[in-house]
Coordinates of C-alpha atoms in Angstrom, one line a residue:
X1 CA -34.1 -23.6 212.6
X2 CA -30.5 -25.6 212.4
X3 CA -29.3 -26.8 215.3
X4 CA -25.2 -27.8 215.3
X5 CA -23.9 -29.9 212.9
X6 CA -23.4 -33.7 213.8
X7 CA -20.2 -35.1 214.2
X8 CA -19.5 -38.4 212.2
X9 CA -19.4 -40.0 214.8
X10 CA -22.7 -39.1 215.6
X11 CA -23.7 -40.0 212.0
X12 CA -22.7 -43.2 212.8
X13 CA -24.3 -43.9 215.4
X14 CA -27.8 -42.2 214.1
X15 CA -27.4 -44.8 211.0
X16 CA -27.0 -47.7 213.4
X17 CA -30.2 -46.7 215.2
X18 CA -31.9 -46.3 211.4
X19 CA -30.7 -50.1 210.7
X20 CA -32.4 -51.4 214.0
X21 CA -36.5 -50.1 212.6
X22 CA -39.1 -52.4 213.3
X23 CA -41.9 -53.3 211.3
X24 CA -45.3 -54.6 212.2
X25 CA -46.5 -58.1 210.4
X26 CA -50.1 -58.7 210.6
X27 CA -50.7 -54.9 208.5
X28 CA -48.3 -56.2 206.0
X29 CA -50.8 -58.9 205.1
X30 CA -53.5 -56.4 204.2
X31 CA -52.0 -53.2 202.5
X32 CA -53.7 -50.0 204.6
X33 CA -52.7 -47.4 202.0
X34 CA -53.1 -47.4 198.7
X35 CA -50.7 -47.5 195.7
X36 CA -51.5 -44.2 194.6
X37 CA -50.0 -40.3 195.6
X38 CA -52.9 -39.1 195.4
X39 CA -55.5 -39.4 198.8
X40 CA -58.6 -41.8 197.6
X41 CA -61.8 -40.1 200.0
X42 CA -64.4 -42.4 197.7
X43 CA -63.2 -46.1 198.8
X44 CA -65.0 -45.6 202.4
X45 CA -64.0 -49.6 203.0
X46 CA -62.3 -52.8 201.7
X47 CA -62.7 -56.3 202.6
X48 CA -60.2 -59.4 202.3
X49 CA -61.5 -63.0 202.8
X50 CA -59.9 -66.2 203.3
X51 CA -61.0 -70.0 204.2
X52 CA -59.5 -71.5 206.6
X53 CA -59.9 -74.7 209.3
X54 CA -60.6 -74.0 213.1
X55 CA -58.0 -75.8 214.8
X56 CA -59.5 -76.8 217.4
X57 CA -62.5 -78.8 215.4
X58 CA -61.0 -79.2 211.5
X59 CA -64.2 -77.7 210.6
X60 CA -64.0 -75.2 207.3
X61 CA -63.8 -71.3 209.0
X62 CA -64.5 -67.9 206.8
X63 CA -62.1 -64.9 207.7
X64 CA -62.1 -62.0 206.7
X65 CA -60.6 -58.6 207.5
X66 CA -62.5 -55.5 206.4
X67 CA -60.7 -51.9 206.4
X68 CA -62.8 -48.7 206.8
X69 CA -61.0 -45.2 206.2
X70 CA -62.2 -41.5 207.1
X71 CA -64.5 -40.0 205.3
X72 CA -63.1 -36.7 205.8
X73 CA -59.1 -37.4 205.2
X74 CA -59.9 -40.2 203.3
X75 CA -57.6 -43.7 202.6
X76 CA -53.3 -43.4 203.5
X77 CA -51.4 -43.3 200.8
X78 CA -47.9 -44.3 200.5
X79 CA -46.3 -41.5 201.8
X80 CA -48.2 -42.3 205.5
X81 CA -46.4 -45.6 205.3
X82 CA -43.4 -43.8 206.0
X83 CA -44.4 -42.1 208.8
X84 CA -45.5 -45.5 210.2
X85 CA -42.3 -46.7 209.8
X86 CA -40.7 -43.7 211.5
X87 CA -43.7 -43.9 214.7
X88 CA -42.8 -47.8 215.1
X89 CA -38.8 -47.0 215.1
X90 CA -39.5 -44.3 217.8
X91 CA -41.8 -46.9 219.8
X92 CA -39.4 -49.5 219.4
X93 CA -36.5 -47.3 221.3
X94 CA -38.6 -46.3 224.2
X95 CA -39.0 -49.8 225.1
X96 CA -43.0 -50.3 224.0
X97 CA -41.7 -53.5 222.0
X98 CA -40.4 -55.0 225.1
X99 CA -42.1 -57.1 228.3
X100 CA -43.2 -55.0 230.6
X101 CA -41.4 -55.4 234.0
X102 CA -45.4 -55.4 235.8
X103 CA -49.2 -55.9 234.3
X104 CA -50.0 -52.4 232.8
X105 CA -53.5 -51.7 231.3
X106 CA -53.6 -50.3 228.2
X107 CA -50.9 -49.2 225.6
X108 CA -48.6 -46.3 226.6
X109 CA -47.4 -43.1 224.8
X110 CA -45.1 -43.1 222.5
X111 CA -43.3 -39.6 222.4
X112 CA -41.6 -37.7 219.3
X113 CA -41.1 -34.7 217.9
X114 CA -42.5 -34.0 213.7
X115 CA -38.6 -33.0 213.9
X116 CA -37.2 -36.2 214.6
X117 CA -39.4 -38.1 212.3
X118 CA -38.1 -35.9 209.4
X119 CA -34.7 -36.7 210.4
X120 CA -35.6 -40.8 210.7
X121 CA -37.2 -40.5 206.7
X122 CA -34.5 -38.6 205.6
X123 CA -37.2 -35.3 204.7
X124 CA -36.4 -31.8 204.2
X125 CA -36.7 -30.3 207.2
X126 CA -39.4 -27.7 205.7
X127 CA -43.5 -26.9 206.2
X128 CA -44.2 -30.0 203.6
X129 CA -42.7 -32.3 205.7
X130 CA -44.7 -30.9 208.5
X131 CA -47.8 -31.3 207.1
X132 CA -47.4 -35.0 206.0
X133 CA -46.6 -35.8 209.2
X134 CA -49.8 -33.8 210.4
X135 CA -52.3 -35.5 207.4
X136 CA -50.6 -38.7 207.8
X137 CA -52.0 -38.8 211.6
X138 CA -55.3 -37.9 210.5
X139 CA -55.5 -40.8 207.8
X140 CA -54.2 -43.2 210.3
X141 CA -56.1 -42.5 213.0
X142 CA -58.7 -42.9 211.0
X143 CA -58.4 -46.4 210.0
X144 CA -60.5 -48.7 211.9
X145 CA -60.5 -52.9 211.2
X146 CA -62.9 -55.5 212.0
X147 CA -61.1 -59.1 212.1
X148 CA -63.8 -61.8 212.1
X149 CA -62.3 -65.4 212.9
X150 CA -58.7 -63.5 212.4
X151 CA -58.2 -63.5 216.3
X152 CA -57.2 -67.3 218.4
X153 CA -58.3 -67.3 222.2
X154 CA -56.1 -70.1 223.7
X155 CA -58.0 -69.4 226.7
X156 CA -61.6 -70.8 225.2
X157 CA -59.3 -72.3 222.4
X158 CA -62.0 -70.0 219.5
X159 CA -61.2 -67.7 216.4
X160 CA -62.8 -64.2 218.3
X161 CA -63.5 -61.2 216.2
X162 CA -61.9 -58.2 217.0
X163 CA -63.2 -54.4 216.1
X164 CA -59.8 -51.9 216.3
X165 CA -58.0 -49.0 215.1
X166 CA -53.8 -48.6 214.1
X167 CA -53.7 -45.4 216.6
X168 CA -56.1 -44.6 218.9
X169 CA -54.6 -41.0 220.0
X170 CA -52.1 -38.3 218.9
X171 CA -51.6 -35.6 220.4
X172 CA -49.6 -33.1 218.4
X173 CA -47.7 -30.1 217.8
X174 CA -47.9 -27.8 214.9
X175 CA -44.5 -26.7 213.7
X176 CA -45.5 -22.7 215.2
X177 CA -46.7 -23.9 217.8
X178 CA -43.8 -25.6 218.9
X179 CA -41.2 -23.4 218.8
X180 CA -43.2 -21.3 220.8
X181 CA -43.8 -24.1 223.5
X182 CA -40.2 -24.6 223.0
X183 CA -39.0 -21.1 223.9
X184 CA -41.0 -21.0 227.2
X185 CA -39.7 -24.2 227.8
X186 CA -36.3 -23.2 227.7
X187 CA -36.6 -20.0 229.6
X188 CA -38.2 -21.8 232.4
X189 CA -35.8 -24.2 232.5
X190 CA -38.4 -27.3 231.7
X191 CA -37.6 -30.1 229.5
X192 CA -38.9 -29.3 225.9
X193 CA -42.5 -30.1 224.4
X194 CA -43.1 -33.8 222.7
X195 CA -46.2 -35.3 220.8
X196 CA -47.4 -38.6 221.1
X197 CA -49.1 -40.9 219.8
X198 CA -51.0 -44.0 221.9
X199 CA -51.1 -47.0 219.7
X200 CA -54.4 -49.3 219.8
X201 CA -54.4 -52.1 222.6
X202 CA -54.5 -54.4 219.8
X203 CA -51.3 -53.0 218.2
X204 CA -49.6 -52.7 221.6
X205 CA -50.8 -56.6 222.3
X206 CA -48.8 -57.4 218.6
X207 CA -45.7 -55.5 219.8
X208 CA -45.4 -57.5 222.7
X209 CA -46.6 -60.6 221.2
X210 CA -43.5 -60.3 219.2
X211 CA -45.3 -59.9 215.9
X212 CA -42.6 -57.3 214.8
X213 CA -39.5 -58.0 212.9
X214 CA -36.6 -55.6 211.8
X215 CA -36.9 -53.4 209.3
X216 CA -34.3 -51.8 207.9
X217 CA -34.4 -48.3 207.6
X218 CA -31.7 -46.6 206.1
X219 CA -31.6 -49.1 203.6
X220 CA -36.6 -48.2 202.9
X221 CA -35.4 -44.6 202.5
X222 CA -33.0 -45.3 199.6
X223 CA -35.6 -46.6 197.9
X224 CA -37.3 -43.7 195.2
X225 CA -40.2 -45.4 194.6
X226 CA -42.9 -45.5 196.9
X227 CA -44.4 -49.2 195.9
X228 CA -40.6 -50.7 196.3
X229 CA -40.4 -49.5 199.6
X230 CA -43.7 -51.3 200.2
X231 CA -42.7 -54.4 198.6
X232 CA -39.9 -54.1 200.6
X233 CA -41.5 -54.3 203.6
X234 CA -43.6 -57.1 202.4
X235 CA -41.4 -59.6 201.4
X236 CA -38.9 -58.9 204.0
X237 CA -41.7 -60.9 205.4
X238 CA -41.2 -63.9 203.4
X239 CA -37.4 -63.3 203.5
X240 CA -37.1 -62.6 206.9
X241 CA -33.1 -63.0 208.2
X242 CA -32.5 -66.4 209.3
X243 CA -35.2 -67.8 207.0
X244 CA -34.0 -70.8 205.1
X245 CA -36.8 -69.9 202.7
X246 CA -35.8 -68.9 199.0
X247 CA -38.7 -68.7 197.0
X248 CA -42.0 -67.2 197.4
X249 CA -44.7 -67.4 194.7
X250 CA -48.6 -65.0 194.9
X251 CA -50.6 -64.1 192.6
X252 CA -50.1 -61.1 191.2
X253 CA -53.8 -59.8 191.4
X254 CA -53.1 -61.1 195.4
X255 CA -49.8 -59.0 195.6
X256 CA -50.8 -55.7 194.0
X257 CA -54.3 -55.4 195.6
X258 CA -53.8 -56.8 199.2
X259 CA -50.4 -56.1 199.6
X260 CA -49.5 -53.3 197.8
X261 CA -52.8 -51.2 197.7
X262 CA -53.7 -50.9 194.0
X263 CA -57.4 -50.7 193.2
X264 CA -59.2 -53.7 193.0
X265 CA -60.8 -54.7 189.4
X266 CA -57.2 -53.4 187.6
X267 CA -56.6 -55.4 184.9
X268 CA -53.7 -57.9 184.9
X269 CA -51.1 -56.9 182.6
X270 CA -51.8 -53.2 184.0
X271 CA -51.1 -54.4 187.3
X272 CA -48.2 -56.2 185.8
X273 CA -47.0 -53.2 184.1
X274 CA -47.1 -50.7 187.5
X275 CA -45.4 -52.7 189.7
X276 CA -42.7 -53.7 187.1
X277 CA -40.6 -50.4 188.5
X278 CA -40.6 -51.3 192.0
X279 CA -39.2 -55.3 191.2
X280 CA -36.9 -53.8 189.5
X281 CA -35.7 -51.3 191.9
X282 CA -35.5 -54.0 194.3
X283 CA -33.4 -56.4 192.0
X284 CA -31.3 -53.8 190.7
X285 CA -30.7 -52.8 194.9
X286 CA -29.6 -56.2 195.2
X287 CA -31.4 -57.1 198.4
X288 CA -32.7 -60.5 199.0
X289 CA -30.3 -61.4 196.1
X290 CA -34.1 -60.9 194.4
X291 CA -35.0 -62.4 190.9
X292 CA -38.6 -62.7 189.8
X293 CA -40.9 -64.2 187.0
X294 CA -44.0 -63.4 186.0
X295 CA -46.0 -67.0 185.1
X296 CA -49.1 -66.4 183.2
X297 CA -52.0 -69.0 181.9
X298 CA -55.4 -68.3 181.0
X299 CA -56.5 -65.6 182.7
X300 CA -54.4 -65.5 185.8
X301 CA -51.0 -64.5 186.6
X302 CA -48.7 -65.3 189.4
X303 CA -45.3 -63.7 190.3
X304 CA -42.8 -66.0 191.5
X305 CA -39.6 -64.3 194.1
X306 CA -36.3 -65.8 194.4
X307 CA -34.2 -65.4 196.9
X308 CA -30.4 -65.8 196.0
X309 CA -28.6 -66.2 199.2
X310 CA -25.9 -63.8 199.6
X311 CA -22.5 -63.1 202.0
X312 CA -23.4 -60.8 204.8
X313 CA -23.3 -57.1 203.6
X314 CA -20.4 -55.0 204.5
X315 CA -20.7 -51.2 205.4
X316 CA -17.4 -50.0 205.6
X317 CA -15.6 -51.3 202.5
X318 CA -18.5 -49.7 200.4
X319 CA -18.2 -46.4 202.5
X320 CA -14.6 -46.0 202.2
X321 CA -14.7 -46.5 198.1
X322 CA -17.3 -43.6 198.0
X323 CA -15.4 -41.3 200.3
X324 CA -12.1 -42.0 198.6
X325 CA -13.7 -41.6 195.4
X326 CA -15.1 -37.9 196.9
X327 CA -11.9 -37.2 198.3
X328 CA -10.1 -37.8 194.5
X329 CA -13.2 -35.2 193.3
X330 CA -11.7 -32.8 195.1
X331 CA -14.3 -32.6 198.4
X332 CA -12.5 -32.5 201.8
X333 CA -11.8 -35.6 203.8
X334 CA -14.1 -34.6 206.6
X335 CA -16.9 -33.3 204.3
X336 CA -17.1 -36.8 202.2
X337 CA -17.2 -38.4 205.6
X338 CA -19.6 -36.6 206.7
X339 CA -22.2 -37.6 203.2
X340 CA -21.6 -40.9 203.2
X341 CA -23.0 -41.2 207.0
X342 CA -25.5 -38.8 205.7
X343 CA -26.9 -39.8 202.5
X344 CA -27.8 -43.1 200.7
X345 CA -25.2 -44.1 197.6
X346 CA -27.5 -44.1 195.2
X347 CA -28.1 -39.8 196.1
X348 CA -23.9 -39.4 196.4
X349 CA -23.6 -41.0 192.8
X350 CA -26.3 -38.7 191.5
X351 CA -24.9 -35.6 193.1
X352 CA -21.3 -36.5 191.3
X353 CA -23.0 -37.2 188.1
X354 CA -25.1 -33.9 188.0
X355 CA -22.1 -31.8 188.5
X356 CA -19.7 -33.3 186.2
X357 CA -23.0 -32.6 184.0
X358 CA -23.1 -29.0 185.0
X359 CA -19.4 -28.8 184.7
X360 CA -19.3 -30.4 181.2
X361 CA -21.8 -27.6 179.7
X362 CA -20.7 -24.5 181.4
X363 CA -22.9 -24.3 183.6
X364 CA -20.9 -24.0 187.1
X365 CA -20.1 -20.6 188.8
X366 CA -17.0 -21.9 191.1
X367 CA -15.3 -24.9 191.1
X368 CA -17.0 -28.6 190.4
X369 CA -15.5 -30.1 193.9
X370 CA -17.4 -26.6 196.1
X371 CA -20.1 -27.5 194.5
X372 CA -20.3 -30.4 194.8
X373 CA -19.4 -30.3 198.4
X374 CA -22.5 -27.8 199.0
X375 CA -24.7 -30.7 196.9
X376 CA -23.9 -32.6 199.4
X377 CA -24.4 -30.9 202.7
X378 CA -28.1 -30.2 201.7
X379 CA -30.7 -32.3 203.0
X380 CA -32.6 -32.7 199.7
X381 CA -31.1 -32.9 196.0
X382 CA -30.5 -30.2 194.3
X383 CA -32.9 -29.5 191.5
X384 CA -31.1 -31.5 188.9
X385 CA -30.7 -29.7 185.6
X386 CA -32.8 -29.6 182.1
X387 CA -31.6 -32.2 179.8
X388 CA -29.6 -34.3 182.6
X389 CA -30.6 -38.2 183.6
X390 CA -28.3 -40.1 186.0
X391 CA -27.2 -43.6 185.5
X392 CA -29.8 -45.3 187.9
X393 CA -32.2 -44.0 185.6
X394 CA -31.2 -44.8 182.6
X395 CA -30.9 -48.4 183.8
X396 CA -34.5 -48.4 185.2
X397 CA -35.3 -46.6 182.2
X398 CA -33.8 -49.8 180.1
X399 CA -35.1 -52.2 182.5
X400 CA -38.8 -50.6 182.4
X401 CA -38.2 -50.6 178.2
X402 CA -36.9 -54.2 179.1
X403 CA -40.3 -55.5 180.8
X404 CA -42.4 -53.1 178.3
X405 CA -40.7 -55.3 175.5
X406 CA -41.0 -58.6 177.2
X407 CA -44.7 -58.0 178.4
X408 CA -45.9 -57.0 174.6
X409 CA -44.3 -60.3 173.1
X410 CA -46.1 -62.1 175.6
X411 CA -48.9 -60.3 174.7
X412 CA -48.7 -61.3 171.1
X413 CA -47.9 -64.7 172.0
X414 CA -51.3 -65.0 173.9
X415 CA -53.2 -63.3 171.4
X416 CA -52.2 -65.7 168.8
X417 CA -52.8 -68.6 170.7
X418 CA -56.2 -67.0 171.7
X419 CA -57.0 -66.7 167.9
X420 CA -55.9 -70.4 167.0
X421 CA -57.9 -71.6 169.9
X422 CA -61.3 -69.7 168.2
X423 CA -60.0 -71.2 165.0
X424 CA -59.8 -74.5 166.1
X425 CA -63.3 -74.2 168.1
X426 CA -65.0 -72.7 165.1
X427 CA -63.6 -76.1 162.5
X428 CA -64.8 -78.1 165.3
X429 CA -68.3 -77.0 165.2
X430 CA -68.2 -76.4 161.4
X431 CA -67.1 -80.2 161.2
X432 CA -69.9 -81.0 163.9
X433 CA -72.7 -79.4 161.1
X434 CA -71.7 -81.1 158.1
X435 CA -71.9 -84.7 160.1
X436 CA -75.2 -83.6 160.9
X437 CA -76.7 -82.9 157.2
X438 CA -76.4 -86.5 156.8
X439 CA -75.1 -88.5 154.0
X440 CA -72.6 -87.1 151.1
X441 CA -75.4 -86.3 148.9
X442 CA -76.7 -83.8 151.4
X443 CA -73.3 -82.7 152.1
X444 CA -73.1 -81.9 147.7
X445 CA -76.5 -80.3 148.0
X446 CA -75.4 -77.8 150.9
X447 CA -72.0 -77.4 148.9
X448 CA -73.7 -76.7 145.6
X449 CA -76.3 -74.1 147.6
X450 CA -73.0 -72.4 149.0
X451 CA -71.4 -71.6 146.0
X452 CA -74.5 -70.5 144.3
X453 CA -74.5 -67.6 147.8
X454 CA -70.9 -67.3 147.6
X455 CA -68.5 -64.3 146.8
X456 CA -68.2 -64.1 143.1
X457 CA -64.5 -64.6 144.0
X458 CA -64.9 -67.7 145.9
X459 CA -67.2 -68.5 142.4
X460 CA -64.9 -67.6 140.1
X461 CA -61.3 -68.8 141.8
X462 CA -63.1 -72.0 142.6
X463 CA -64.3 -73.0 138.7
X464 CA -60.2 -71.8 137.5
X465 CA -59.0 -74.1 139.8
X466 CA -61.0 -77.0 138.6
X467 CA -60.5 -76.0 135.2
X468 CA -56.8 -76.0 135.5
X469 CA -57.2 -79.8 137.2
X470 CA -56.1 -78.1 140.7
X471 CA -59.1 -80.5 143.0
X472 CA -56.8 -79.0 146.0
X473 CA -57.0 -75.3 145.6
X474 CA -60.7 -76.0 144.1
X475 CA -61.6 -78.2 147.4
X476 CA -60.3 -75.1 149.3
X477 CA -62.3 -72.1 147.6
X478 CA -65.5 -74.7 148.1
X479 CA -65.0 -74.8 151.5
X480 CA -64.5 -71.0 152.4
X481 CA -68.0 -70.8 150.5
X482 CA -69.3 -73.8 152.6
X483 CA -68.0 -72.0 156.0
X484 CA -69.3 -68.5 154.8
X485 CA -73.0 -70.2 154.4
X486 CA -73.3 -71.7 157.4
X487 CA -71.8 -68.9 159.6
X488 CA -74.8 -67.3 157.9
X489 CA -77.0 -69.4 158.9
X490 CA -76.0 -69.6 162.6
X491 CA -75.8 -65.9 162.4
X492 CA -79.8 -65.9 161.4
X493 CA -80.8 -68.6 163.6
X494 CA -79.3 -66.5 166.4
X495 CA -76.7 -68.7 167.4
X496 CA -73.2 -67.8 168.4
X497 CA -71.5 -67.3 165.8
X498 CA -67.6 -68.1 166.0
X499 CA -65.4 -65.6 164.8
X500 CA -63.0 -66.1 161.7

């Protein structure tokens, strides 16, 4: 059902409220949801361990915080996330994120509609979006945490272990359901129906705590790729506002697995390779002013954030550029307006490129700027045409064939220091067995033995090369035979033997 059509000036104000989210810090330490689309219902639980010093005594303290998921609706994936971010904005404008005037037991509601979620995340307003909202309840109600040593009592001055959940009710409508409470509502003259949710005490004791920090949102729902939103979230952690901080360095095995929710026991350079998109999002966004590196040694890899400090940003001189240059496109005044409160830029700058795309092949009915305009007034893209790729694309596109090129050099490069490492270690010990034949004569007798084994090659190419007064070459093809023996012979004995 559409309701009447905001005025800008309500726009406005709706994208002021999105800029003013909240985010929740201790569940950005320990990703909830996974990386992946798709719902995991096999990982039943996860653990995360740290070592640490009680502060009270020095003495060394083991934490850990272990994650157990529903059986039934199984881990949240990325797409939850988002409805977290939208429950916590809601929670944050009903005051729950503020002291409370008296001592109140327990956490209160916190009261939406699935309809004004949708509107916070920017979702079609359709049954899909619904439904999220519905399974993403179910996942996160089923998430339960057991902190050990994660908790400080200042009281008994002790790390306590705490056993709790994210949400410990909802209470919702379905989307039938509520236009039907709705209608009764109105006709009898009652205020209309709301959900709610009631947030664990232990999540109610963080908002009030303070452990929040501002998220925000307008700029998360820009974002097209899931991970980059979370990574977002995450290192406006480390990047927080009025932090003089402007680096931040993790390994990489520590970021995608804890952080971000990829599955643990993925291989480095895999992980390397899936999270390469969402950096570059981020960098190519220009938030945090972010540039990264990627520092890998034997086995490990760490990814080092830098934080380029940057002018505050200005809204309105970017806003004006966008509806001046919709204006020029031929779109009414009010109508470009009207997007650019709506929509992100990076969606207006697709919209313009698919129909001067559509235009360019024949493929429009009416005129480019109508259509354009009626691009724009929809909630969701358009679907965008066979054959056409916008600009952002193409540059992640470059950038992803970028770090593909980058990563397989490196790749190389470790490979062949890998092999000159087993060359050098196999020289070592083939050094280590002729010192321990003895004297020369023993060292003749073992040479003499090899070539009588050896390829006829290695025979033949050796007695040319004497024969021609080349003791170099000759010295070489003696060797390879002396090297070819005794691998043998390690190889029977049932040694190691060291590849070539």
């Amino acid at each position: 059902m559409m309701g009447r059509k905001p005025s800008t000036e309500e726009e406005r104000a709706f994208l002021a409220y999105l800029r003013s989210g909240r985010d929740e810090m201790n569940l950005l330490e320990h990703s909830i949801s996974s990386a992946n689309k798709n719902v995991d219902r096999t990982t039943r639980s996860l653990g995360f361990s740290q070592d640490a010093r009680d502060p009270e005594t020095g003495e060394p303290v083991r934490r850990t915080w272990t994650v157990t998921f529903s059986a039934a609706y199984g881990r949240p994936v990325p797409k939850d996330d988002d409805v977290f971010v939208a429950l916590m904005k809601v929670s944050q404008a009903q005051g729950l994120m503020d002291k409370p005037a008296s001592g109140g037991v327990g956490a209160p509601q916190a009261y939406f509609t699935s309809r004004q979620l949708i509107r916070i995340l920017g979702w079609g307003d359709n049954g899909r979006s619904y439904r999220a909202i519905d399974d993403a309840l179910n996942r996160l109600c089923g998430v339960r945490i057991d902190a050990t040593n994660y908790f400080y009592d200042n009281a008994s001055k002790l790390w306590v272990d705490r056993k709790f959940g994210i949400i410990e009710d909802a209470y919702l409508y379905e989307r039938a359901k509520y236009d039907r409470a709705k209608r009764r509502a109105v006709a009898a003259g009652e205020a209309h129906p709301q959900s709610w949710i009631r947030w664990s005490d232990v999540m109610y004791e963080s908002f009030q705590a303070g452990y929040v920090r501002k998220l925000d949102i307008e700029f998360y729902r820009s974002l097209t790729n899931p991970i980059a939103r979370k990574l977002f979230r995450y290192l406006g952690k480390q990047f927080w506002e009025k932090s003089a901080r402007t680096k931040h360095e993790i390994d990489l095995v520590e970021l995608c697995v804890e952080k971000l929710g990829y599955k643990q026991g993925t291989a480095i350079p895999e992980l390397q390779r899936r999270v390469a998109p969402a950096i570059a999002e981020l960098e190519a966004s220009g938030v945090f002013g972010l540039r990264h590196q990627f520092d890998r040694r034997y086995g490990t890899c760490r990814v080092v954030f830098h934080r380029q400090r940057t002018k505050p940003k200005q809204q309105d001189k970017p806003a004006k550029g966008m509806v001046k240059t919709l204006v020029e496109l031929g779109v009414r005044r009010q109508d470009a307006e009207a997007a650019v409160a709506k929509h992100a830029p990076g969606r207006i700058v697709e919209d313009i490129e698919d129909s001067a795309f559509r235009e360019q092949r024949g493929m429009l009915k009416k005129s480019r700027a109508g259509f354009l305009a009626a691009m724009l007034r929809s909630d969701d893209p358009f679907p965008r045409p066979v054959g056409f790729v916008s600009s952002s694309d193409r540059t992640r596109q470059k950038q992803l064939a970028a770090a593909k090129q980058q990563a397989t050099q490196r790749a190389a490069v470790e490979q062949a220091s890998k092999k000159a490492e087993r060359t050098a270690a196999r020289d070592d010990a083939f050094l280590q067995f002729l010192e321990s034949l003895g004297g020369e004569a023993e060292r003749e007798a073992f040479a003499d033995q090899a070539l009588a084994a050896a390829k006829p090659l290695y025979r033949q190419q050796y007695r040319q090369r004497l024969a021609a007064g080349d003791k170099r070459a000759a010295e070489q093809f003696r060797r390879f035979a002396m090297m070819q023996l005794w691998q043998r012979t390690v190889k029977s004995s049932r040694q190691p033997a060291l590849a070539s």
